CSV table of C-alpha atoms in Angstrom, one decimal:
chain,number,residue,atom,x,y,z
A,1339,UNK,CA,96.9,69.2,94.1
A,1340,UNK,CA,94.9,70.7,91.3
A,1341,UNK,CA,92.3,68.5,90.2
A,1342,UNK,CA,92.7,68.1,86.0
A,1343,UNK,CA,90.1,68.6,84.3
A,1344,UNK,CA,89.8,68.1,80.4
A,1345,UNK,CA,89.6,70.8,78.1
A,1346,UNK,CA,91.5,74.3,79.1
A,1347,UNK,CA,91.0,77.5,76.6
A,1348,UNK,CA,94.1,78.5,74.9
A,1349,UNK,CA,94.2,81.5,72.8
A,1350,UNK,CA,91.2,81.0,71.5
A,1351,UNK,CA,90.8,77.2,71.2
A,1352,UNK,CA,89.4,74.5,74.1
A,1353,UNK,CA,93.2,71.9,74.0
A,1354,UNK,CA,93.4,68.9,76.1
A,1355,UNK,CA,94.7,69.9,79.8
A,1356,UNK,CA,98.5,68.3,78.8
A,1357,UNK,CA,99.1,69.6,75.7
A,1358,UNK,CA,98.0,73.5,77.5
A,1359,UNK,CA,101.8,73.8,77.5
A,1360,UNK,CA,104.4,77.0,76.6
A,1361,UNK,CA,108.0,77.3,75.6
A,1362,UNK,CA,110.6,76.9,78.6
A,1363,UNK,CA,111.9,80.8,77.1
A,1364,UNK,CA,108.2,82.5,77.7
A,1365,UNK,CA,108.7,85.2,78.9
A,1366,UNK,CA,106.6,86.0,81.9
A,1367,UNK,CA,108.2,82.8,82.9
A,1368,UNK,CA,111.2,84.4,83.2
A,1369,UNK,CA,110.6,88.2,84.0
A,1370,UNK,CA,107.1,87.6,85.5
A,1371,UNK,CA,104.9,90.7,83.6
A,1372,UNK,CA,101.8,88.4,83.9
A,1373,UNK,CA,98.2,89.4,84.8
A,1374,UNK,CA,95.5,87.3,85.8
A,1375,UNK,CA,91.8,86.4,88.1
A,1376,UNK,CA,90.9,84.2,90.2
A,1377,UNK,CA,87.2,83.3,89.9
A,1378,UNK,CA,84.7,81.0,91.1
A,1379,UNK,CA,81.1,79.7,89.8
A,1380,UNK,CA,78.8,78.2,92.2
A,1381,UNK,CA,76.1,75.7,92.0
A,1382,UNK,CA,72.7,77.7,92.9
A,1383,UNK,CA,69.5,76.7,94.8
A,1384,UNK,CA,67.3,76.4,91.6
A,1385,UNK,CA,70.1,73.6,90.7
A,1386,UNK,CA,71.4,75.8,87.8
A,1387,UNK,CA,75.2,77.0,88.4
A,1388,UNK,CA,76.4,80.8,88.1
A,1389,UNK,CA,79.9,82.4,87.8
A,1390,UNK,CA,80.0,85.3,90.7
A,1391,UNK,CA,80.5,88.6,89.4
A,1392,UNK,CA,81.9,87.5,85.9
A,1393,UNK,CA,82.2,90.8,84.3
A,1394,UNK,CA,83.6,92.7,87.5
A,1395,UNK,CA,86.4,89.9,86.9
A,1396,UNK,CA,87.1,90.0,83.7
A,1397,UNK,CA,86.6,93.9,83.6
A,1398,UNK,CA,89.8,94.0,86.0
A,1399,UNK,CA,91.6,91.3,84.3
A,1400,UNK,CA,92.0,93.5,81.3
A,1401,UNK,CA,92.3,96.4,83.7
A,1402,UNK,CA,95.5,94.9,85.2
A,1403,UNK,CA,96.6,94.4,81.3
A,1404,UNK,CA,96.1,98.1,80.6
A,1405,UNK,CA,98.1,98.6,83.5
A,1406,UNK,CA,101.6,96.9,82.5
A,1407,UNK,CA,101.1,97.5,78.9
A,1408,UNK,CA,99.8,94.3,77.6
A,1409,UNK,CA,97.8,94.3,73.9
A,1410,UNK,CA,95.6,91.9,74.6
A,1411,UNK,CA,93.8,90.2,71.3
A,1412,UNK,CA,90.7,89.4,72.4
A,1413,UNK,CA,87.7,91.6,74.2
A,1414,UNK,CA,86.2,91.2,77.3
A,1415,UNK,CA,83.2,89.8,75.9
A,1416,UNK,CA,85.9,87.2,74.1
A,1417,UNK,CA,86.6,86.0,77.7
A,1418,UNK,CA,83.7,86.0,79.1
A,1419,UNK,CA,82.9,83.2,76.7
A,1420,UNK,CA,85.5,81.7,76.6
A,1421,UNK,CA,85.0,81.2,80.8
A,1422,UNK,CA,81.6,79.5,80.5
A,1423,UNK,CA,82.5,77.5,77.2
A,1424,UNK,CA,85.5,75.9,79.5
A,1425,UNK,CA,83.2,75.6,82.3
A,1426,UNK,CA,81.0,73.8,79.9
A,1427,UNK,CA,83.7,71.5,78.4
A,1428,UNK,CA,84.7,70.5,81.9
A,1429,UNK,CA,80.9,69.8,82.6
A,1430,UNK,CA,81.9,71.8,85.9
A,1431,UNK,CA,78.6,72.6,87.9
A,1432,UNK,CA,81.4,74.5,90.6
A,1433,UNK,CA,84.8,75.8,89.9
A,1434,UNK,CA,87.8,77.9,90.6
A,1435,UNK,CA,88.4,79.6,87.2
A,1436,UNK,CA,91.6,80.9,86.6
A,1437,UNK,CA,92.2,83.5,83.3
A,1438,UNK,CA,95.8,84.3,82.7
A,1439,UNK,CA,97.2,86.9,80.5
A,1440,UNK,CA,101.2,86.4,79.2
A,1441,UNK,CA,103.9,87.2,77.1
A,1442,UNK,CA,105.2,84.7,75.2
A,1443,UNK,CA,108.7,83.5,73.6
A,1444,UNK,CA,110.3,85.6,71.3
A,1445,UNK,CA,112.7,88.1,71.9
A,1446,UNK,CA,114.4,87.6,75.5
A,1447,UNK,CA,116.2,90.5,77.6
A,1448,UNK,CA,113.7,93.0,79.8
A,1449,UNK,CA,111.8,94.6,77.1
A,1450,UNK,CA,109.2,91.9,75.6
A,1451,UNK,CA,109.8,93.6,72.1
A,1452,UNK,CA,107.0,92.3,69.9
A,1453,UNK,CA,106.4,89.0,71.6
A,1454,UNK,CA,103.0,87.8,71.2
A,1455,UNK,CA,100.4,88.0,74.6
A,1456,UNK,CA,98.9,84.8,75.4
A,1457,UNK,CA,95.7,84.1,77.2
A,1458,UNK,CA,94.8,81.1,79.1
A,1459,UNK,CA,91.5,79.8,80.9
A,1460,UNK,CA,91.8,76.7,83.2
A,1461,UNK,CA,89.3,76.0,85.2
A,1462,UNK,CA,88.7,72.8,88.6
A,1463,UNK,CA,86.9,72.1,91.2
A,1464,UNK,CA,88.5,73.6,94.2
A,1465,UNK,CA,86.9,73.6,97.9
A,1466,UNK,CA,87.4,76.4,100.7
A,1467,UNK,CA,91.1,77.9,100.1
A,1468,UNK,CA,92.1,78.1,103.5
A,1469,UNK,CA,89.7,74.6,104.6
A,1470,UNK,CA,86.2,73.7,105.1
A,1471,UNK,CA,87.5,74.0,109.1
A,1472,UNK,CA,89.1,77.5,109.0
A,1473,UNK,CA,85.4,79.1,107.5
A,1474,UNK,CA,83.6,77.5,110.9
A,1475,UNK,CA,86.1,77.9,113.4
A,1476,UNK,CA,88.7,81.0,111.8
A,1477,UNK,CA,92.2,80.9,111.2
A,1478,UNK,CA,95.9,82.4,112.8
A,1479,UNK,CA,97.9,84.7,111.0
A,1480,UNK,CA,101.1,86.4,111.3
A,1481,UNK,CA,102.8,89.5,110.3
A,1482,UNK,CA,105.1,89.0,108.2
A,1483,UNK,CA,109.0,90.1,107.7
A,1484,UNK,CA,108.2,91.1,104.0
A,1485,UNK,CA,106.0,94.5,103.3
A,1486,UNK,CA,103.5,94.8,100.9
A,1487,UNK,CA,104.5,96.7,97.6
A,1488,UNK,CA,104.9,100.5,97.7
A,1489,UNK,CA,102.9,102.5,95.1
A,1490,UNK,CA,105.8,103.6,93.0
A,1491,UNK,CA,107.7,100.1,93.7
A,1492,UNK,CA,104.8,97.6,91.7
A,1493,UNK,CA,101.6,98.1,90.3
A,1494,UNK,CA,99.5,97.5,93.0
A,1495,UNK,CA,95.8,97.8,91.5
A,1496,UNK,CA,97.1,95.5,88.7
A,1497,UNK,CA,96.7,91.6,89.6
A,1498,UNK,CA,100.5,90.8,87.9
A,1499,UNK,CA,102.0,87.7,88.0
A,1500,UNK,CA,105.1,89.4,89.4
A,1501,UNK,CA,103.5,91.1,92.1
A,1502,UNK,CA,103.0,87.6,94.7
A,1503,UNK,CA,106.7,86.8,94.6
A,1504,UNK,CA,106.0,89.3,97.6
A,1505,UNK,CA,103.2,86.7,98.5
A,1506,UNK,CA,104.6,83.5,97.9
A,1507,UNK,CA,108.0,84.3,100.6
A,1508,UNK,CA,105.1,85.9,103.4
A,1509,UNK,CA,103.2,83.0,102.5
A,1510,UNK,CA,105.9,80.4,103.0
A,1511,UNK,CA,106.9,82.0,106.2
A,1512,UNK,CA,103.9,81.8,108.0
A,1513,UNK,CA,103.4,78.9,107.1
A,1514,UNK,CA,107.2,77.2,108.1
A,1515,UNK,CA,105.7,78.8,110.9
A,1516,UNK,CA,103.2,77.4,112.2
A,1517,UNK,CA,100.5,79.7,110.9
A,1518,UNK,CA,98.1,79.3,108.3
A,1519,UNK,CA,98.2,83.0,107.0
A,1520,UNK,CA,100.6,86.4,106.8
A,1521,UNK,CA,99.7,89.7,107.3
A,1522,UNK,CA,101.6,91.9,105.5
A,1523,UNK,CA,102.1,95.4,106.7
A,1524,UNK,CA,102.3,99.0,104.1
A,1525,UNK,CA,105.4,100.5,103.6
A,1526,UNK,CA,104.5,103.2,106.2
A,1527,UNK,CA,103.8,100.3,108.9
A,1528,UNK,CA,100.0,100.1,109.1
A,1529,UNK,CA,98.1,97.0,108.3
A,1530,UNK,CA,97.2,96.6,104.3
A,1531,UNK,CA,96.4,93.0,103.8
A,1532,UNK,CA,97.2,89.4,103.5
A,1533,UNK,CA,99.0,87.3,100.7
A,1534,UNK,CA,96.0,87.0,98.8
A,1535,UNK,CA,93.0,88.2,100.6
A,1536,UNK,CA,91.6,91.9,101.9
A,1537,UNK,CA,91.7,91.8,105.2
A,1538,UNK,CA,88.6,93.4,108.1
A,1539,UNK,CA,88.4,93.9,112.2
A,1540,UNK,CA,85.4,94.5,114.0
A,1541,UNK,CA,85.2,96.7,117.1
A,1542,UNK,CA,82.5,98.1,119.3
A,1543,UNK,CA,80.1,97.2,116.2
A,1544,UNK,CA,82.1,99.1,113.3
A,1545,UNK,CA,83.6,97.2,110.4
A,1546,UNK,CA,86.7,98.6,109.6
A,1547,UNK,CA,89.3,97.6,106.4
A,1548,UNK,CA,92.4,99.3,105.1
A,1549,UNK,CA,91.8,102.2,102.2
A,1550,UNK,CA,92.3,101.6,98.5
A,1551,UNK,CA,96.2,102.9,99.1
A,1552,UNK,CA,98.6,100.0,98.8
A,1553,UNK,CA,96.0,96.9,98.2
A,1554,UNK,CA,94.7,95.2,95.6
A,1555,UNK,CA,90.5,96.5,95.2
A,1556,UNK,CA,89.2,92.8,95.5
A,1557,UNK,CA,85.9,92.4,94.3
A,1558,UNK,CA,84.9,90.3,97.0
A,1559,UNK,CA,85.7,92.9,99.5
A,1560,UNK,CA,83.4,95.7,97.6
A,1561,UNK,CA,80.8,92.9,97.9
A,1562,UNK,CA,81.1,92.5,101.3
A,1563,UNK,CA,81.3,96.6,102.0
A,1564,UNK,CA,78.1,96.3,100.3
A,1565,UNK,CA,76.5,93.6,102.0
A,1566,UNK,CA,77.7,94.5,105.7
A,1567,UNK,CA,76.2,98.5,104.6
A,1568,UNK,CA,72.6,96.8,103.3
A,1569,UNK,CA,72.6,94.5,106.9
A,1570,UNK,CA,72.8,97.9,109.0
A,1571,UNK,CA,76.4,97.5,109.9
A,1572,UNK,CA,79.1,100.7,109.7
A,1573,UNK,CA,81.8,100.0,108.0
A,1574,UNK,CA,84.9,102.4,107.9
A,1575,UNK,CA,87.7,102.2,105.2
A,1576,UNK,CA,90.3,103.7,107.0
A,1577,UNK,CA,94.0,102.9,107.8
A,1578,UNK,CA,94.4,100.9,111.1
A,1579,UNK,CA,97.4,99.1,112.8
A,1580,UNK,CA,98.1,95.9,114.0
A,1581,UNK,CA,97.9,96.6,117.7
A,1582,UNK,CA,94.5,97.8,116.8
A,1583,UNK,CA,93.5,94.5,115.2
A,1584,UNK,CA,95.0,92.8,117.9
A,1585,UNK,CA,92.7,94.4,120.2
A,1586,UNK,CA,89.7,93.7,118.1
A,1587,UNK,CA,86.4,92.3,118.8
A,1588,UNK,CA,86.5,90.1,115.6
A,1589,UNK,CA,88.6,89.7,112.3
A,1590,UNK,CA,88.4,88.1,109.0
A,1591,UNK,CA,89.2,88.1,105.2
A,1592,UNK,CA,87.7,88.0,102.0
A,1593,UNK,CA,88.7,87.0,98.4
A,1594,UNK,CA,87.4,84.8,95.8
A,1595,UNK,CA,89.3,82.0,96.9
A,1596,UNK,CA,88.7,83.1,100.5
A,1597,UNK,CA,85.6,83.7,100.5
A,1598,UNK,CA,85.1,84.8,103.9
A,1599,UNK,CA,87.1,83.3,106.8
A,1600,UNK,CA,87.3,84.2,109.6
A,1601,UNK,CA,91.0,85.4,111.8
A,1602,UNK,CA,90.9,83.9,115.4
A,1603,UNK,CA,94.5,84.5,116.0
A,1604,UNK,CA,97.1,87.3,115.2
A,1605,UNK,CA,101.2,86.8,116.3
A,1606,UNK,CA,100.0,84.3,119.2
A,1607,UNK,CA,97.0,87.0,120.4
A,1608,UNK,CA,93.6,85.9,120.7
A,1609,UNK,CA,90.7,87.8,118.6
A,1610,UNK,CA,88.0,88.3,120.4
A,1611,UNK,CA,86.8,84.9,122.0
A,1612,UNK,CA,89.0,83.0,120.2
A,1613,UNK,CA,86.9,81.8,117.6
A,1614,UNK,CA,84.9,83.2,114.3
A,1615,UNK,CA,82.9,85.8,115.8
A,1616,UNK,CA,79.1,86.4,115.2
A,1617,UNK,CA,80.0,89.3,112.7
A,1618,UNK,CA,81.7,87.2,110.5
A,1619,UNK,CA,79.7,84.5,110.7
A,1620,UNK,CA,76.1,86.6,109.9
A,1621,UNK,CA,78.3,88.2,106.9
A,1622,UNK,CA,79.5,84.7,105.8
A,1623,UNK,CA,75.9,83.5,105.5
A,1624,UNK,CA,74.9,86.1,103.6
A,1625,UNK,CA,77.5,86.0,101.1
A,1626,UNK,CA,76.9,82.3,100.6
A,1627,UNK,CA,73.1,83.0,99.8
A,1628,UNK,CA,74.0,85.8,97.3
A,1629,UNK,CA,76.5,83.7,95.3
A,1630,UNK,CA,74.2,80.7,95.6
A,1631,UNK,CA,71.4,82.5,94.0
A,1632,UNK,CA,69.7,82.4,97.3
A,1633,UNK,CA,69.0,86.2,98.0
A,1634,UNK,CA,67.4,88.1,94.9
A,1635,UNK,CA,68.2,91.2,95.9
A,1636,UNK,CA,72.0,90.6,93.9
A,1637,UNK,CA,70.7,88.8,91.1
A,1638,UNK,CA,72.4,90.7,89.1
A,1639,UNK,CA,76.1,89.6,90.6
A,1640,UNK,CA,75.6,86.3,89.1
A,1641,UNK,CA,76.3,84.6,85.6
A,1642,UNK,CA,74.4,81.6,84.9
A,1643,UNK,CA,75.3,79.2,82.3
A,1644,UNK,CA,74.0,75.6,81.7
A,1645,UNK,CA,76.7,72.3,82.1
């Protein structure tokens, strides 16, 4: 369950968490043109808190508006504040932040006509998306029966609302399943990610992770190609398929909510040892000293504010 908190932005204005409510004829509710980010601010070592990569976010947030054609009215620099005055109103030292971008009632049928575009920022304390046990020990994953979007089918560099009904079935299979994940394949067959995470393998020492083709560009996953490149690994963007991830020495993902967690299992084959492998694990201690203000080198990848 989400945990409430007390104040969430609304076009422009901090309104009590029940009264954050919309029309049952909204129309992304209906037709799903949606776009939003998933976020997360961090409590750092000094004791002061940071959002991670605030403006990378928000930069894509209105990106993924451009995208399907949504007039936003607000900047980026609106949101921005309007993130860390919500964080503040929730006296949040950690959260999940979640901006979402909407069209509202009005007109109904396909074409939105004139109805207005709503934003939203909500923001709670959420803990490890996938459990505090899957980042130590890795997780199992399946393929799933669903593929991932075609280019010309959805937007796929936009983060649209409509866009994870594809998530949400893979998601619910692997999970009726047995599984804690889905892979989800391109529509040529090869690997592209997972419902809502980038996805890597690791063999023979390389890192390697599917092309910007199909898949969403997380920002978590440019910080880790970063981070794995400044550490002296080689890492290889490159398409890949999933009997060559089932043969790998190691395997994770990344996102925001993810973080980094690492794959043990893939369709009831063992990656690696069976466990989170010593790749993943050096990565995922460096990532938590970046967004925990702990390595100065990526200072600049955090946003502090003051609860």
């Amino acid at each position: 369950m989400v945990q409430k908190t007390d104040k969430i932005w609304f076009d422009g204005k901090l309104v009590p968490w029940d009264e954050a409510n919309v029309h049952v004829l909204t129309h992304t509710l209906h037709y799903g043109v949606g776009v939003f980010e998933g976020i997360r601010a961090y409590k750092t070592v000094d004791g002061r808190s940071a959002v991670y990569r605030l403006k990378e976010h928000v930069k894509r947030l209105f990106d993924s508006a451009r995208i399907m054609e949504m007039k936003v009215p607000h900047s980026e620099e609106d949101i921005v504040k309007a993130i860390v005055e919500t964080l503040q109103a929730n006296q949040l030292a950690e959260a999940y932040i979640r901006p979402l971008m909407f069209i509202g009632d009005g007109v109904m049928g396909v074409h939105p006509g004139k109805n207005p575009i709503r934003t939203i920022v909500a923001t709670w304390f959420w803990g490890a998306y996938l459990g505090e046990e899957a980042l130590k020990k890795g997780i199992r994953i399946k393929t799933s029966t669903f593929t991932r979007h075609h280019v010309n089918v959805m937007m796929t560099k936009a983060k649209a609302c409509g866009n994870y009904v594809n998530s949400v079935l893979a998601k619910m299979e692997a999970v009726a399943d047995g599984y804690d994940e889905a892979l989800m394949l391109d529509t040529s067959g090869y690997v592209s990610e997972c419902t809502g995470e980038n996805i890597f393998l690791v063999r023979n020492g390389v890192i390697k992770t599917p092309p910007l083709t199909s898949i969403l560009a997380g920002i978590t996953r440019e910080s880790m190609i970063k981070l794995a490149r400044e550490l002296g690994y080689e890492v290889v963007e490159e398409r890949f398929t999933r009997d060559e991830l089932y043969s790998a020495d190691e395997a994770f993902l990344t996102g925001t909510a993810a973080e980094l967690t690492p794959i043990r299992e893939v369709d009831r084959r063992r990656i690696g040892k069976g466990e989170a492998g010593p790749v993943a694990l050096h990565l995922q201690k460096e990532y938590f000293k970046i967004v925990t203000g702990d390595n100065a080198a990526h200072a600049d990848w955090l946003h502090y504010y003051t609860v």
